[in-house]
Every structure is written in structure tokens, then in C-alpha cells.
PDB file of C-alpha atoms in Angstrom:
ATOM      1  CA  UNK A   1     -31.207  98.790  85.987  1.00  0.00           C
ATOM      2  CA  UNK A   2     -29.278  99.345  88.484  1.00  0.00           C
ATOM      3  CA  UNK A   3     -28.087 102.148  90.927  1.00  0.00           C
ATOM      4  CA  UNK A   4     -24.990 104.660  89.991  1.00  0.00           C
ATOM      5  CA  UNK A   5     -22.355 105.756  92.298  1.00  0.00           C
ATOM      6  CA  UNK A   6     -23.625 109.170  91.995  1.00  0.00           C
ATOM      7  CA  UNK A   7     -27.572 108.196  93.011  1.00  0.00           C
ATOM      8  CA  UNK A   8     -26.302 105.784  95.929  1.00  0.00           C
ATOM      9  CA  UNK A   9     -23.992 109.609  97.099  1.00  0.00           C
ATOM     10  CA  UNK A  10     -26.937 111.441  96.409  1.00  0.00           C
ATOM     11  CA  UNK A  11     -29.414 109.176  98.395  1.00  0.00           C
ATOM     12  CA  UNK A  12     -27.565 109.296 101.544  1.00  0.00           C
ATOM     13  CA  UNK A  13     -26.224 113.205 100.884  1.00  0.00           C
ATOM     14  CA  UNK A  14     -30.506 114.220 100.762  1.00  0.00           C
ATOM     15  CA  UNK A  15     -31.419 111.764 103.736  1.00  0.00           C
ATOM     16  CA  UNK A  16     -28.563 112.918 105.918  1.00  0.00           C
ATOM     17  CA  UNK A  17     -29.584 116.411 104.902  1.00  0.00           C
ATOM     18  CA  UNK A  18     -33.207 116.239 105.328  1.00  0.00           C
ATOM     19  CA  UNK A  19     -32.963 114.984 108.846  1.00  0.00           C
ATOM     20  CA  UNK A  20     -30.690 117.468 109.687  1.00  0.00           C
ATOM     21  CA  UNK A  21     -32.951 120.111 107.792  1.00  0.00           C
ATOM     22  CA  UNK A  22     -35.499 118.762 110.206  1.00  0.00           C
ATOM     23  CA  UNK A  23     -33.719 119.435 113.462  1.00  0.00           C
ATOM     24  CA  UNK A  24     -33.421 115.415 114.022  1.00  0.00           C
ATOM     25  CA  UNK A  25     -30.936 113.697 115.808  1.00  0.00           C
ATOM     26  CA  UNK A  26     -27.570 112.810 113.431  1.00  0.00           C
ATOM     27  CA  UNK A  27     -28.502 110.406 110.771  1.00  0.00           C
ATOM     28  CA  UNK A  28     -26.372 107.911 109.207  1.00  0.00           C
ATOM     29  CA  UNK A  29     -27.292 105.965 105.959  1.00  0.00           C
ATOM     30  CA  UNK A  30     -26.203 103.632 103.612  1.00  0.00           C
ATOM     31  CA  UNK A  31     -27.149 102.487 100.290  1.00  0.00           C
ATOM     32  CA  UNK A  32     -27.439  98.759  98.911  1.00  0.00           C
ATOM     33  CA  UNK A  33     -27.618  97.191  95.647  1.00  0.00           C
ATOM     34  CA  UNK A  34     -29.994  94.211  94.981  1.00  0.00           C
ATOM     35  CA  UNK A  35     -27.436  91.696  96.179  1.00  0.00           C
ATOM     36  CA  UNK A  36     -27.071  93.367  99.493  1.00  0.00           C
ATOM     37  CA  UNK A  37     -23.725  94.765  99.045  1.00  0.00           C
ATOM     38  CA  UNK A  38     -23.266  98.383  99.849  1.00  0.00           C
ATOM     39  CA  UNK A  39     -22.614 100.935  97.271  1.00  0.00           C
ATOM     40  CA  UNK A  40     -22.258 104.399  99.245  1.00  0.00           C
ATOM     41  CA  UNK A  41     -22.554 105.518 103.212  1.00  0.00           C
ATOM     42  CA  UNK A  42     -22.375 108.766 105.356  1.00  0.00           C
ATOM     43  CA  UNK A  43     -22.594 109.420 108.817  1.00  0.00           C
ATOM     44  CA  UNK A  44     -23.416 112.900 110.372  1.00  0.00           C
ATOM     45  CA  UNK A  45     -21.490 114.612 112.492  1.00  0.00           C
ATOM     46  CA  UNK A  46     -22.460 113.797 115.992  1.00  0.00           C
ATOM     47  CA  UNK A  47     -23.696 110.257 114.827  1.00  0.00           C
ATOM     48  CA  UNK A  48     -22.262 106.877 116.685  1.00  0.00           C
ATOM     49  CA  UNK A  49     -20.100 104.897 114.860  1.00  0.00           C
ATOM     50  CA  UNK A  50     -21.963 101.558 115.593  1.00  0.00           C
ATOM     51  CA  UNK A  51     -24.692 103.425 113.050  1.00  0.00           C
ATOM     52  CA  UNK A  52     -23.028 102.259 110.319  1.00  0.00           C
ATOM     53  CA  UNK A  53     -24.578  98.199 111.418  1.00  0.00           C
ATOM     54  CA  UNK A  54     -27.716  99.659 112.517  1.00  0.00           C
ATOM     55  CA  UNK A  55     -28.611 100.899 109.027  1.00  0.00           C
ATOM     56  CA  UNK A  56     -27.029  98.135 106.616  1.00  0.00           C
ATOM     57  CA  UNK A  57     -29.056  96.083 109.167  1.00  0.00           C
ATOM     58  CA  UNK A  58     -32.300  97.892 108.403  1.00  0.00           C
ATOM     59  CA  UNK A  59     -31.295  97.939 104.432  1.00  0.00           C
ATOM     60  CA  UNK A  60     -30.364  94.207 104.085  1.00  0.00           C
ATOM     61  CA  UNK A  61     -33.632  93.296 105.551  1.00  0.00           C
ATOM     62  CA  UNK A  62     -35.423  94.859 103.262  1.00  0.00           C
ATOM     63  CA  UNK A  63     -33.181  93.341  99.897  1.00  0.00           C
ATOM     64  CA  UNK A  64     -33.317  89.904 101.701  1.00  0.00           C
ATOM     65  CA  UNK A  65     -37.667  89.598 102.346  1.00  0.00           C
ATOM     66  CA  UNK A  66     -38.066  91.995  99.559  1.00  0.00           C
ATOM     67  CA  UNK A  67     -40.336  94.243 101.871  1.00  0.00           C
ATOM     68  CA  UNK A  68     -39.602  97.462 103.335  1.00  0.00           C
ATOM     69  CA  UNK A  69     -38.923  97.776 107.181  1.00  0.00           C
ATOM     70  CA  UNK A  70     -42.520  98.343 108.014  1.00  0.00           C
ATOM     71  CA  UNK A  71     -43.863  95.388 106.553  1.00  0.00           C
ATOM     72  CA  UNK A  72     -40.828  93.542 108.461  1.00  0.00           C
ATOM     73  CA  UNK A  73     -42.143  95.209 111.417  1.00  0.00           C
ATOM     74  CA  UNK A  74     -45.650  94.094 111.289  1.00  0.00           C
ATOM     75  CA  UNK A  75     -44.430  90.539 110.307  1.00  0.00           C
ATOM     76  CA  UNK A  76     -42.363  90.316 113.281  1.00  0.00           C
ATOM     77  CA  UNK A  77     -45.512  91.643 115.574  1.00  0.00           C
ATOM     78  CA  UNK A  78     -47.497  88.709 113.954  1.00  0.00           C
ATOM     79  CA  UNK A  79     -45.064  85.979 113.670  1.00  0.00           C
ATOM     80  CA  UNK A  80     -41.909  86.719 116.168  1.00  0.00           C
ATOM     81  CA  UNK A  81     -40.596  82.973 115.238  1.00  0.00           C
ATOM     82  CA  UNK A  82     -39.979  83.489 112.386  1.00  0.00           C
ATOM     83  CA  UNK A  83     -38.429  86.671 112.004  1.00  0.00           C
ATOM     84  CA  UNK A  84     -36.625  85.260 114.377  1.00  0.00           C
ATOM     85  CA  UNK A  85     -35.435  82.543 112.829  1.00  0.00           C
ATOM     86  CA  UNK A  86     -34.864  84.665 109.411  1.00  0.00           C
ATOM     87  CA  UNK A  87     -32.720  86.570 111.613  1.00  0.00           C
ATOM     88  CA  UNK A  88     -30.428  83.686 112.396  1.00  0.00           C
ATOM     89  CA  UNK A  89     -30.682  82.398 109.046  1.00  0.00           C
ATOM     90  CA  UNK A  90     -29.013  85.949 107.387  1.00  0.00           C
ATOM     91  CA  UNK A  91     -26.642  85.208 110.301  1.00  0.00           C
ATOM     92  CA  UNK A  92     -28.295  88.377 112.304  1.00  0.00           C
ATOM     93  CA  UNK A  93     -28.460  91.165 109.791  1.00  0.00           C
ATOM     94  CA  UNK A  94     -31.785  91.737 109.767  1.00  0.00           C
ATOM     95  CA  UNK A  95     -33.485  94.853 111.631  1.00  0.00           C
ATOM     96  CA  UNK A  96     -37.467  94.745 111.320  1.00  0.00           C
ATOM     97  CA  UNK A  97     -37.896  98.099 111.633  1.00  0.00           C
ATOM     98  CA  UNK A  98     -38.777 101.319 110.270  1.00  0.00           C
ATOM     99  CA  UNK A  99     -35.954 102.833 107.922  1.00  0.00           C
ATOM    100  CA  UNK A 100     -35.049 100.252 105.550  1.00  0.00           C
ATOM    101  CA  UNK A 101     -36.565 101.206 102.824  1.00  0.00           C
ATOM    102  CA  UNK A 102     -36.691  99.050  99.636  1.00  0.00           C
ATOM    103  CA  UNK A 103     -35.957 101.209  95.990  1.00  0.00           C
ATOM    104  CA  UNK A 104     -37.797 100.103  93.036  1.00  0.00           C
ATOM    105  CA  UNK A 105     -36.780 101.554  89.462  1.00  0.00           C
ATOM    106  CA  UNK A 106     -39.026 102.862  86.866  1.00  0.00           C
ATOM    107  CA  UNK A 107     -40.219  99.515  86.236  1.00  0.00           C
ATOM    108  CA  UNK A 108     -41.022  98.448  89.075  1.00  0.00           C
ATOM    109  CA  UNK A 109     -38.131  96.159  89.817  1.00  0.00           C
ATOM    110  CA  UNK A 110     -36.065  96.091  93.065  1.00  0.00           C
ATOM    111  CA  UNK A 111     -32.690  97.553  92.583  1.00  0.00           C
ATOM    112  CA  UNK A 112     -31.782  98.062  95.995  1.00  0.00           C
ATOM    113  CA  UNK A 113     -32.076  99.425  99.428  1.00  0.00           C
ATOM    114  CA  UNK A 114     -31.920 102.544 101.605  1.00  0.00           C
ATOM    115  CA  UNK A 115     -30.911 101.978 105.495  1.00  0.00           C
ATOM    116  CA  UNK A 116     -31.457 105.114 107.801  1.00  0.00           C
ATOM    117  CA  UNK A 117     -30.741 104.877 111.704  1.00  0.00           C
ATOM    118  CA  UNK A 118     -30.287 107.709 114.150  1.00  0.00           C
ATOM    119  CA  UNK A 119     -33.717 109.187 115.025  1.00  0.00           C
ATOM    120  CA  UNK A 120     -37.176 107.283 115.216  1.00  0.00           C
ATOM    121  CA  UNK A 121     -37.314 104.852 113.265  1.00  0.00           C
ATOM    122  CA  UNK A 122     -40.308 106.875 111.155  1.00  0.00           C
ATOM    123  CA  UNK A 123     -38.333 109.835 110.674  1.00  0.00           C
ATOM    124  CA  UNK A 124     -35.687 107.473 109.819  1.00  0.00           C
ATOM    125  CA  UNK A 125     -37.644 106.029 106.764  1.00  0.00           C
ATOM    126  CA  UNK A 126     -38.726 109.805 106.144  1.00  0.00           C
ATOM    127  CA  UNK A 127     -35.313 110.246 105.369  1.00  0.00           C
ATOM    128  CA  UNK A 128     -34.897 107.354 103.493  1.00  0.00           C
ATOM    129  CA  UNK A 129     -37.693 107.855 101.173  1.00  0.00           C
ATOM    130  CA  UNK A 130     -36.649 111.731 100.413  1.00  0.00           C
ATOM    131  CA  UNK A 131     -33.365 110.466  99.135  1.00  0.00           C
ATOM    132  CA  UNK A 132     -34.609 107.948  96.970  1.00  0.00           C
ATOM    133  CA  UNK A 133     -37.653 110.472  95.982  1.00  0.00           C
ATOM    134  CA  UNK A 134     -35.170 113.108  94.956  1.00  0.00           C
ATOM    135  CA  UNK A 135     -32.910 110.753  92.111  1.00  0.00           C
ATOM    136  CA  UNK A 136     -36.189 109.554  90.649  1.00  0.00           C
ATOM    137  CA  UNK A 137     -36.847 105.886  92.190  1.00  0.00           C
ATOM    138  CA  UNK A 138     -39.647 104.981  94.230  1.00  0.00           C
ATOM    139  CA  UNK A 139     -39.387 104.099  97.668  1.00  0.00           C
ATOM    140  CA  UNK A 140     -41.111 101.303  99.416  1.00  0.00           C
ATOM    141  CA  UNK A 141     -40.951 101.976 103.305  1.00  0.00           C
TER     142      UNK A 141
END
């Protein structure tokens, strides 16, 4: 299975909303299929346009390791090198952080990822995970 058009618009329309909702600063957030290649984005109003990097960064990541941002995280707490050297290896598109979010279907099987950026990076995977909540995946922060 694999993500629609319409889910990847929906994702990022409910994150972008939810933050905002929230009273957080502007969100942007994009969507990823399981190669990495990016099916929809949005940025808020107000939002800086070097967002757009921050959250493929955060997405990619996650598709790439198959583990969500806070795993990343925690792996690059415990072993710097080589998240590090991961980093180099997917030629620096990887952001170990909070807010990529991985998307499994039904099934279980990863179809994609979610990349939020504009806030903290929790509220950022808050964001994340309402979006993919809402079109009926589960989300794997």
C-alpha cells in the first residue's frame, strides 16, 4: 500500500492545522513515500522558507534507518559516530530529531514518512502524528 495524493494533502493540511490550533509557532511539513521522495508539502504563513529542508530532513531520516526521529535521537546520544557518519553517507539529509515521524499502514508495513519543523521538536512530532492519526495510518514518532 501506499500513500494517495489526497492522504499525503491531508497529513500536512491536519499537522499544519493542529499546531496552529495549538497556538504554536508556524509549522511546515512534508510528506514522503517509502523511497524518500516527497509526495505533498505546506508551509504556514509566517514559517521560514529554509523549513521546507528542515522537515524532508527530519522525514528522510526516518524512511532511511526505518525509525522515527526519537529513536534517531537517542541513537545519536549513544553513538554520535555513527549518526554521524550515516549523515554523510545520505549525503547530509538526515535530522535525528523529534518530528520525523515514520507511517506504517494497516499492516504494519512502512509506507512513508511525516517531517514537521517549526516549533519544538515534540510538538513538532505532535503534529506529525495527528495528521497521520486522522487518514487512518499509524504513526511511529
Amino acid at each position: 500500500m501506499a500513500f494517495t495524493l489526497d492522504e499525503a494533502q491531508r497529513i500536512v493540511s491536519i499537522a499544519l492545522n493542529h499546531g496552529r490550533d495549538a497556538g504554536w509557532n508556524p509549522l511546515s511539513a512534508v510528506v514522503l513515500d517509502a523511497g524518500g521522495h516527497p509526495i505533498a508539502f505546506a508551509r504556514s504563513d509566517g514559517a521560514s522558507p529554509g523549513r521546507y529542508a528542515i522537515a524532508e530532513a527530519k522525514a528522510y531520516g526516518a524512511i532511511m534507518l526505518g525509525m522515527g526521529g526519537r529513536a534517531q535521537m537517542a541513537r545519536a546520544e549513544a553513538q554520535a559516530y555513527f549518526m554521524g557518519t550515516v549523515n554523510g553517507v545520505f549525503g547530509g539529509k538526515v535530522l535525528p530529531v523529534p518530528g520525523g515521524v515514520l507511517v506504517r499502514d494497516l499492516d504494519g508495513a512502512v509506507i512513508g514518512a511525516v517531517g514537521v519543523t517549526g516549533d519544538s521538536s515534540d510538538n513538532d512530532a505532535e503534529a506529525a502524528c495527528a495528521g497521520i492519526t486522522a487518514v487512518g495510518y499509524t504513526p511511529e514518532p
